[in-house]
Amino acid sequence: MSYPPSIPRKFWGVDFNSPVMLASGTAGFGEELLDLQCLSGVGAVVSKAVTFKSREGNPPPRLLETPYGLLNSIGLANPGVHHVLEHILPVAADLPCPLLINVAGESVEEFASVVSVLEESRVHLGYEINVSCPNVADGGAAFGVDPEVVLRVAQGVSRVTSRPFSVKLTPNGGDMVQSARAAVEGGASAVTVCNTFLGMQIDWETGRSILKRKVAGYTSPALLPLVVARVWQVSNAVSVPVISSGGVSKGEDVLQLLAAGARMVQVGTRLMRRPFAAGELMAEMKKLTGE
Ligand SMILES: Cc1cc2nc3c(=O)[nH]c(=O)nc-3n(C[C@H](O)[C@H](O)[C@H](O)COP(=O)(O)O)c2cc1C
């Protein structure tokens, strides 16, 4: 690796045009963004999580803005894999960039079942396997905290697809480096570092959590150094590319993550204020690097 990093435009051997991916859960399947024309500068879209059956998600409120960041408690709301295959992917076929489908499940087997169904579509390039969700079938801790479970999830996915997939790791418990190694051993073509950090806001007068599910996912530009450290640790430990996720608000942040070892960089929460963030990040990076 040479410094300063150059702006990557290829990933998994495919032309991505930009290293900036829209993070799962913050851009739908990209299909609603087509009319807004805000996909310039987007290297790839990562879809909202898809599970086998449809999920209502958590009761509202699902988003809570705090003074320094955002809490989200969506609960993997999605219409289920068959609906996605039949009704959403045909529209997403018009995207001007590759699509990765984020896959979630409640058991080790569900990940492979969802991927098997999606294999019928030619629209997407690959998958992002979200092992941050709770392993309901086995006690409720996130799949990603146990490398042995991560290995089984990745092996299950590898058996049903030859498309590339990234395993999206959790920062909430376990050893991320060991989980990343397990993902690679199971056949992952990348690892995404990382999902949201657990957070909570409590009304001090009543002692109650504002969000009904109590603990939620927290995102904030202030988390950037936590993500940089994890990207650096994981990219030094595994042979596959690392996709960073978390804390990006400026072009300089993307360059820092690339310098830490990331090969692609996701942006999520920033899109809620700046739907054109990917194009803005690219423009800032080009200015900084002179490319
Ligand atoms: C509203 C919302 C929904 C999300 N939904 C998902 C999801 O379905 N699957 C997933 O793997 N990550 C999900 N995430 C996490 C993001 O993909 C991303 O990893 C995280 O927001 C960190 O990036 P950021 O700091 O740029 O927002 C969600 C985040 C937000 C804010």
PDB file of N, CA, C and O and ligand atoms in Angstrom, residues 22-26 47-50 62-63 70-74 76 102 104 128-130 132 168 192 194-196 217-221 223 245-248 266-270 272, ligand 1:
ATOM      1  N   LEU A  22     -23.347   2.950  -0.538  1.00  0.00           N
ATOM      2  CA  LEU A  22     -24.431   3.376   0.355  1.00  0.00           C
ATOM      3  C   LEU A  22     -24.720   2.223   1.317  1.00  0.00           C
ATOM      4  O   LEU A  22     -24.975   1.096   0.886  1.00  0.00           O
ATOM      5  N   ALA A  23     -24.641   2.513   2.624  1.00  0.00           N
ATOM      6  CA  ALA A  23     -24.706   1.467   3.646  1.00  0.00           C
ATOM      7  C   ALA A  23     -26.106   0.875   3.768  1.00  0.00           C
ATOM      8  O   ALA A  23     -27.121   1.562   3.555  1.00  0.00           O
ATOM      9  N   SER A  24     -26.143  -0.388   4.138  1.00  0.00           N
ATOM     10  CA  SER A  24     -27.412  -1.098   4.292  1.00  0.00           C
ATOM     11  C   SER A  24     -28.375  -0.366   5.232  1.00  0.00           C
ATOM     12  O   SER A  24     -27.973   0.110   6.296  1.00  0.00           O
ATOM     13  N   GLY A  25     -29.611  -0.294   4.816  1.00  0.00           N
ATOM     14  CA  GLY A  25     -30.659   0.274   5.663  1.00  0.00           C
ATOM     15  C   GLY A  25     -30.824   1.771   5.503  1.00  0.00           C
ATOM     16  O   GLY A  25     -31.746   2.355   6.062  1.00  0.00           O
ATOM     17  N   THR A  26     -29.950   2.386   4.723  1.00  0.00           N
ATOM     18  CA  THR A  26     -30.026   3.842   4.576  1.00  0.00           C
ATOM     19  C   THR A  26     -30.369   4.252   3.148  1.00  0.00           C
ATOM     20  O   THR A  26     -30.449   5.436   2.846  1.00  0.00           O
ATOM     21  N   SER A  47     -28.264  -3.137  -0.033  1.00  0.00           N
ATOM     22  CA  SER A  47     -29.709  -3.073   0.247  1.00  0.00           C
ATOM     23  C   SER A  47     -30.017  -3.121   1.731  1.00  0.00           C
ATOM     24  O   SER A  47     -29.170  -3.487   2.547  1.00  0.00           O
ATOM     25  N   LYS A  48     -31.245  -2.811   2.059  1.00  0.00           N
ATOM     26  CA  LYS A  48     -31.783  -3.074   3.394  1.00  0.00           C
ATOM     27  C   LYS A  48     -31.708  -4.582   3.640  1.00  0.00           C
ATOM     28  O   LYS A  48     -31.753  -5.372   2.690  1.00  0.00           O
ATOM     29  N   ALA A  49     -31.607  -4.984   4.900  1.00  0.00           N
ATOM     30  CA  ALA A  49     -31.531  -6.414   5.228  1.00  0.00           C
ATOM     31  C   ALA A  49     -32.769  -7.154   4.732  1.00  0.00           C
ATOM     32  O   ALA A  49     -33.894  -6.662   4.847  1.00  0.00           O
ATOM     33  N   VAL A  50     -32.532  -8.340   4.183  1.00  0.00           N
ATOM     34  CA  VAL A  50     -33.623  -9.195   3.711  1.00  0.00           C
ATOM     35  C   VAL A  50     -33.617 -10.479   4.537  1.00  0.00           C
ATOM     36  O   VAL A  50     -32.571 -11.111   4.708  1.00  0.00           O
ATOM     37  N   ARG A  62     -38.677   4.665  15.653  1.00  0.00           N
ATOM     38  CA  ARG A  62     -37.575   3.797  15.247  1.00  0.00           C
ATOM     39  C   ARG A  62     -36.262   4.557  15.129  1.00  0.00           C
ATOM     40  O   ARG A  62     -35.203   3.954  15.033  1.00  0.00           O
ATOM     41  N   LEU A  63     -36.375   5.875  15.019  1.00  0.00           N
ATOM     42  CA  LEU A  63     -35.168   6.697  14.932  1.00  0.00           C
ATOM     43  C   LEU A  63     -35.216   7.733  16.032  1.00  0.00           C
ATOM     44  O   LEU A  63     -36.279   8.292  16.319  1.00  0.00           O
ATOM     45  N   LEU A  70     -27.190   9.346  16.102  1.00  0.00           N
ATOM     46  CA  LEU A  70     -28.531   8.821  15.813  1.00  0.00           C
ATOM     47  C   LEU A  70     -28.669   7.415  16.389  1.00  0.00           C
ATOM     48  O   LEU A  70     -27.777   6.576  16.202  1.00  0.00           O
ATOM     49  N   LEU A  71     -29.791   7.175  17.084  1.00  0.00           N
ATOM     50  CA  LEU A  71     -30.112   5.816  17.520  1.00  0.00           C
ATOM     51  C   LEU A  71     -31.132   5.252  16.541  1.00  0.00           C
ATOM     52  O   LEU A  71     -32.096   5.942  16.194  1.00  0.00           O
ATOM     53  N   ASN A  72     -30.932   4.016  16.074  1.00  0.00           N
ATOM     54  CA  ASN A  72     -31.957   3.408  15.223  1.00  0.00           C
ATOM     55  C   ASN A  72     -32.369   2.058  15.771  1.00  0.00           C
ATOM     56  O   ASN A  72     -31.555   1.279  16.260  1.00  0.00           O
ATOM     57  N   SER A  73     -33.669   1.838  15.683  1.00  0.00           N
ATOM     58  CA  SER A  73     -34.247   0.598  16.195  1.00  0.00           C
ATOM     59  C   SER A  73     -35.287   0.148  15.172  1.00  0.00           C
ATOM     60  O   SER A  73     -36.486   0.243  15.386  1.00  0.00           O
ATOM     61  N   ILE A  74     -34.794  -0.294  14.016  1.00  0.00           N
ATOM     62  CA  ILE A  74     -35.697  -0.605  12.897  1.00  0.00           C
ATOM     63  C   ILE A  74     -36.254  -2.021  13.042  1.00  0.00           C
ATOM     64  O   ILE A  74     -37.411  -2.274  12.716  1.00  0.00           O
ATOM     65  N   LEU A  76     -35.100  -4.790  11.505  1.00  0.00           N
ATOM     66  CA  LEU A  76     -34.995  -5.554  10.251  1.00  0.00           C
ATOM     67  C   LEU A  76     -36.319  -5.625   9.476  1.00  0.00           C
ATOM     68  O   LEU A  76     -36.637  -6.642   8.860  1.00  0.00           O
ATOM     69  N   ASN A 102     -28.044  -7.186   1.408  1.00  0.00           N
ATOM     70  CA  ASN A 102     -27.755  -7.450   2.811  1.00  0.00           C
ATOM     71  C   ASN A 102     -28.734  -8.521   3.306  1.00  0.00           C
ATOM     72  O   ASN A 102     -29.935  -8.384   3.130  1.00  0.00           O
ATOM     73  N   ALA A 104     -30.104 -11.106   6.404  1.00  0.00           N
ATOM     74  CA  ALA A 104     -30.138 -11.361   7.839  1.00  0.00           C
ATOM     75  C   ALA A 104     -30.948 -12.620   8.111  1.00  0.00           C
ATOM     76  O   ALA A 104     -31.658 -13.113   7.227  1.00  0.00           O
ATOM     77  N   GLU A 128     -24.078  -9.023   1.257  1.00  0.00           N
ATOM     78  CA  GLU A 128     -23.449  -8.657   2.518  1.00  0.00           C
ATOM     79  C   GLU A 128     -24.221  -9.429   3.597  1.00  0.00           C
ATOM     80  O   GLU A 128     -25.438  -9.253   3.726  1.00  0.00           O
ATOM     81  N   ILE A 129     -23.511 -10.266   4.310  1.00  0.00           N
ATOM     82  CA  ILE A 129     -24.153 -11.148   5.290  1.00  0.00           C
ATOM     83  C   ILE A 129     -24.063 -10.488   6.660  1.00  0.00           C
ATOM     84  O   ILE A 129     -22.963 -10.298   7.206  1.00  0.00           O
ATOM     85  N   ASN A 130     -25.234 -10.133   7.181  1.00  0.00           N
ATOM     86  CA  ASN A 130     -25.310  -9.322   8.402  1.00  0.00           C
ATOM     87  C   ASN A 130     -25.355 -10.219   9.633  1.00  0.00           C
ATOM     88  O   ASN A 130     -26.428 -10.616  10.071  1.00  0.00           O
ATOM     89  N   SER A 132     -24.748  -9.393  12.564  1.00  0.00           N
ATOM     90  CA  SER A 132     -24.926  -8.600  13.790  1.00  0.00           C
ATOM     91  C   SER A 132     -26.295  -8.811  14.402  1.00  0.00           C
ATOM     92  O   SER A 132     -26.572  -8.321  15.491  1.00  0.00           O
ATOM     93  N   LYS A 168     -20.607  -8.914   7.376  1.00  0.00           N
ATOM     94  CA  LYS A 168     -20.594  -7.645   8.120  1.00  0.00           C
ATOM     95  C   LYS A 168     -20.545  -7.941   9.616  1.00  0.00           C
ATOM     96  O   LYS A 168     -21.481  -8.501  10.188  1.00  0.00           O
ATOM     97  N   THR A 192     -17.033  -6.676   6.190  1.00  0.00           N
ATOM     98  CA  THR A 192     -17.460  -5.291   6.398  1.00  0.00           C
ATOM     99  C   THR A 192     -17.256  -4.956   7.874  1.00  0.00           C
ATOM    100  O   THR A 192     -17.746  -5.676   8.758  1.00  0.00           O
ATOM    101  N   CYS A 194     -17.789  -1.910  10.387  1.00  0.00           N
ATOM    102  CA  CYS A 194     -18.552  -2.881  11.139  1.00  0.00           C
ATOM    103  C   CYS A 194     -19.997  -2.372  11.230  1.00  0.00           C
ATOM    104  O   CYS A 194     -20.294  -1.290  10.733  1.00  0.00           O
ATOM    105  N   ASN A 195     -20.846  -3.080  11.905  1.00  0.00           N
ATOM    106  CA  ASN A 195     -22.231  -2.635  12.093  1.00  0.00           C
ATOM    107  C   ASN A 195     -22.298  -1.581  13.211  1.00  0.00           C
ATOM    108  O   ASN A 195     -21.262  -1.155  13.732  1.00  0.00           O
ATOM    109  N   THR A 196     -23.502  -1.184  13.566  1.00  0.00           N
ATOM    110  CA  THR A 196     -23.666  -0.094  14.552  1.00  0.00           C
ATOM    111  C   THR A 196     -23.276  -0.539  15.965  1.00  0.00           C
ATOM    112  O   THR A 196     -23.364  -1.713  16.313  1.00  0.00           O
ATOM    113  N   GLY A 217     -29.146   0.717  17.741  1.00  0.00           N
ATOM    114  CA  GLY A 217     -27.872   0.900  17.041  1.00  0.00           C
ATOM    115  C   GLY A 217     -27.530   2.389  17.009  1.00  0.00           C
ATOM    116  O   GLY A 217     -28.377   3.219  16.656  1.00  0.00           O
ATOM    117  N   TYR A 218     -26.307   2.718  17.384  1.00  0.00           N
ATOM    118  CA  TYR A 218     -25.897   4.124  17.455  1.00  0.00           C
ATOM    119  C   TYR A 218     -24.898   4.444  16.352  1.00  0.00           C
ATOM    120  O   TYR A 218     -23.964   3.668  16.108  1.00  0.00           O
ATOM    121  N   THR A 219     -25.109   5.568  15.680  1.00  0.00           N
ATOM    122  CA  THR A 219     -24.167   6.014  14.656  1.00  0.00           C
ATOM    123  C   THR A 219     -23.843   7.485  14.893  1.00  0.00           C
ATOM    124  O   THR A 219     -24.696   8.262  15.340  1.00  0.00           O
ATOM    125  N   SER A 220     -22.597   7.855  14.583  1.00  0.00           N
ATOM    126  CA  SER A 220     -22.164   9.231  14.827  1.00  0.00           C
ATOM    127  C   SER A 220     -20.812   9.453  14.171  1.00  0.00           C
ATOM    128  O   SER A 220     -19.976   8.545  14.147  1.00  0.00           O
ATOM    129  N   PRO A 221     -20.562  10.687  13.670  1.00  0.00           N
ATOM    130  CA  PRO A 221     -19.227  10.973  13.142  1.00  0.00           C
ATOM    131  C   PRO A 221     -18.152  10.790  14.221  1.00  0.00           C
ATOM    132  O   PRO A 221     -17.005  10.503  13.908  1.00  0.00           O
ATOM    133  N   LEU A 223     -17.745   8.373  16.032  1.00  0.00           N
ATOM    134  CA  LEU A 223     -17.297   6.974  16.104  1.00  0.00           C
ATOM    135  C   LEU A 223     -16.192   6.669  15.097  1.00  0.00           C
ATOM    136  O   LEU A 223     -15.648   5.566  15.099  1.00  0.00           O
ATOM    137  N   SER A 245     -17.491   0.547   7.417  1.00  0.00           N
ATOM    138  CA  SER A 245     -18.845   1.085   7.581  1.00  0.00           C
ATOM    139  C   SER A 245     -18.910   1.787   8.919  1.00  0.00           C
ATOM    140  O   SER A 245     -18.742   1.153   9.967  1.00  0.00           O
ATOM    141  N   GLY A 246     -19.130   3.104   8.881  1.00  0.00           N
ATOM    142  CA  GLY A 246     -19.298   3.839  10.121  1.00  0.00           C
ATOM    143  C   GLY A 246     -18.477   5.113  10.199  1.00  0.00           C
ATOM    144  O   GLY A 246     -17.296   5.126   9.879  1.00  0.00           O
ATOM    145  N   GLY A 247     -19.158   6.205  10.586  1.00  0.00           N
ATOM    146  CA  GLY A 247     -18.469   7.425  10.982  1.00  0.00           C
ATOM    147  C   GLY A 247     -18.087   8.394   9.879  1.00  0.00           C
ATOM    148  O   GLY A 247     -17.463   9.417  10.154  1.00  0.00           O
ATOM    149  N   VAL A 248     -18.482   8.103   8.619  1.00  0.00           N
ATOM    150  CA  VAL A 248     -18.007   8.965   7.527  1.00  0.00           C
ATOM    151  C   VAL A 248     -18.896  10.190   7.334  1.00  0.00           C
ATOM    152  O   VAL A 248     -20.112  10.072   7.204  1.00  0.00           O
ATOM    153  N   GLN A 266     -18.271   2.595   3.243  1.00  0.00           N
ATOM    154  CA  GLN A 266     -19.722   2.845   3.219  1.00  0.00           C
ATOM    155  C   GLN A 266     -20.060   4.153   3.927  1.00  0.00           C
ATOM    156  O   GLN A 266     -19.371   4.562   4.857  1.00  0.00           O
ATOM    157  N   VAL A 267     -21.145   4.769   3.461  1.00  0.00           N
ATOM    158  CA  VAL A 267     -21.689   5.944   4.150  1.00  0.00           C
ATOM    159  C   VAL A 267     -23.184   5.695   4.347  1.00  0.00           C
ATOM    160  O   VAL A 267     -23.851   5.193   3.444  1.00  0.00           O
ATOM    161  N   GLY A 268     -23.674   5.994   5.552  1.00  0.00           N
ATOM    162  CA  GLY A 268     -25.072   5.701   5.850  1.00  0.00           C
ATOM    163  C   GLY A 268     -25.809   6.892   6.426  1.00  0.00           C
ATOM    164  O   GLY A 268     -26.511   7.626   5.714  1.00  0.00           O
ATOM    165  N   THR A 269     -25.616   7.141   7.709  1.00  0.00           N
ATOM    166  CA  THR A 269     -26.377   8.178   8.415  1.00  0.00           C
ATOM    167  C   THR A 269     -26.267   9.538   7.730  1.00  0.00           C
ATOM    168  O   THR A 269     -27.236  10.296   7.670  1.00  0.00           O
ATOM    169  N   ARG A 270     -25.125   9.833   7.187  1.00  0.00           N
ATOM    170  CA  ARG A 270     -24.900  11.110   6.495  1.00  0.00           C
ATOM    171  C   ARG A 270     -25.934  11.359   5.387  1.00  0.00           C
ATOM    172  O   ARG A 270     -26.298  12.495   5.088  1.00  0.00           O
ATOM    173  N   MET A 272     -28.991  10.861   5.364  1.00  0.00           N
ATOM    174  CA  MET A 272     -30.294  11.388   5.812  1.00  0.00           C
ATOM    175  C   MET A 272     -30.325  12.903   5.747  1.00  0.00           C
ATOM    176  O   MET A 272     -31.367  13.495   5.525  1.00  0.00           O
TER     177      MET A 272
HETATM  178  C1  LIG B   1     -31.668   3.561   9.845  1.00  0.00           C
HETATM  179  C2  LIG B   1     -30.583   2.537   9.731  1.00  0.00           C
HETATM  180  C3  LIG B   1     -30.895   1.249   9.302  1.00  0.00           C
HETATM  181  C4  LIG B   1     -29.899   0.281   9.190  1.00  0.00           C
HETATM  182  N1  LIG B   1     -30.219  -0.976   8.749  1.00  0.00           N
HETATM  183  C5  LIG B   1     -29.226  -1.902   8.584  1.00  0.00           C
HETATM  184  C6  LIG B   1     -29.523  -3.195   8.052  1.00  0.00           C
HETATM  185  O1  LIG B   1     -30.664  -3.516   7.698  1.00  0.00           O
HETATM  186  N2  LIG B   1     -28.492  -4.086   7.926  1.00  0.00           N
HETATM  187  C7  LIG B   1     -27.201  -3.761   8.287  1.00  0.00           C
HETATM  188  O2  LIG B   1     -26.298  -4.598   8.135  1.00  0.00           O
HETATM  189  N3  LIG B   1     -26.898  -2.530   8.756  1.00  0.00           N
HETATM  190  C8  LIG B   1     -27.875  -1.617   8.923  1.00  0.00           C
HETATM  191  N4  LIG B   1     -27.555  -0.351   9.383  1.00  0.00           N
HETATM  192  C9  LIG B   1     -26.145  -0.020   9.671  1.00  0.00           C
HETATM  193  C10 LIG B   1     -25.519   0.726   8.465  1.00  0.00           C
HETATM  194  O3  LIG B   1     -25.508  -0.082   7.328  1.00  0.00           O
HETATM  195  C11 LIG B   1     -24.074   1.184   8.774  1.00  0.00           C
HETATM  196  O4  LIG B   1     -23.275   0.050   9.048  1.00  0.00           O
HETATM  197  C12 LIG B   1     -24.037   2.125   9.971  1.00  0.00           C
HETATM  198  O5  LIG B   1     -25.083   3.076   9.875  1.00  0.00           O
HETATM  199  C13 LIG B   1     -22.685   2.828  10.104  1.00  0.00           C
HETATM  200  O6  LIG B   1     -22.447   3.743   9.060  1.00  0.00           O
HETATM  201  P1  LIG B   1     -22.733   5.336   9.209  1.00  0.00           P
HETATM  202  O7  LIG B   1     -21.963   5.822  10.403  1.00  0.00           O
HETATM  203  O8  LIG B   1     -22.219   5.906   7.912  1.00  0.00           O
HETATM  204  O9  LIG B   1     -24.195   5.489   9.389  1.00  0.00           O
HETATM  205  C14 LIG B   1     -28.543   0.617   9.518  1.00  0.00           C
HETATM  206  C15 LIG B   1     -28.241   1.919   9.943  1.00  0.00           C
HETATM  207  C16 LIG B   1     -29.234   2.885  10.054  1.00  0.00           C
HETATM  208  C17 LIG B   1     -28.871   4.269  10.506  1.00  0.00           C
END
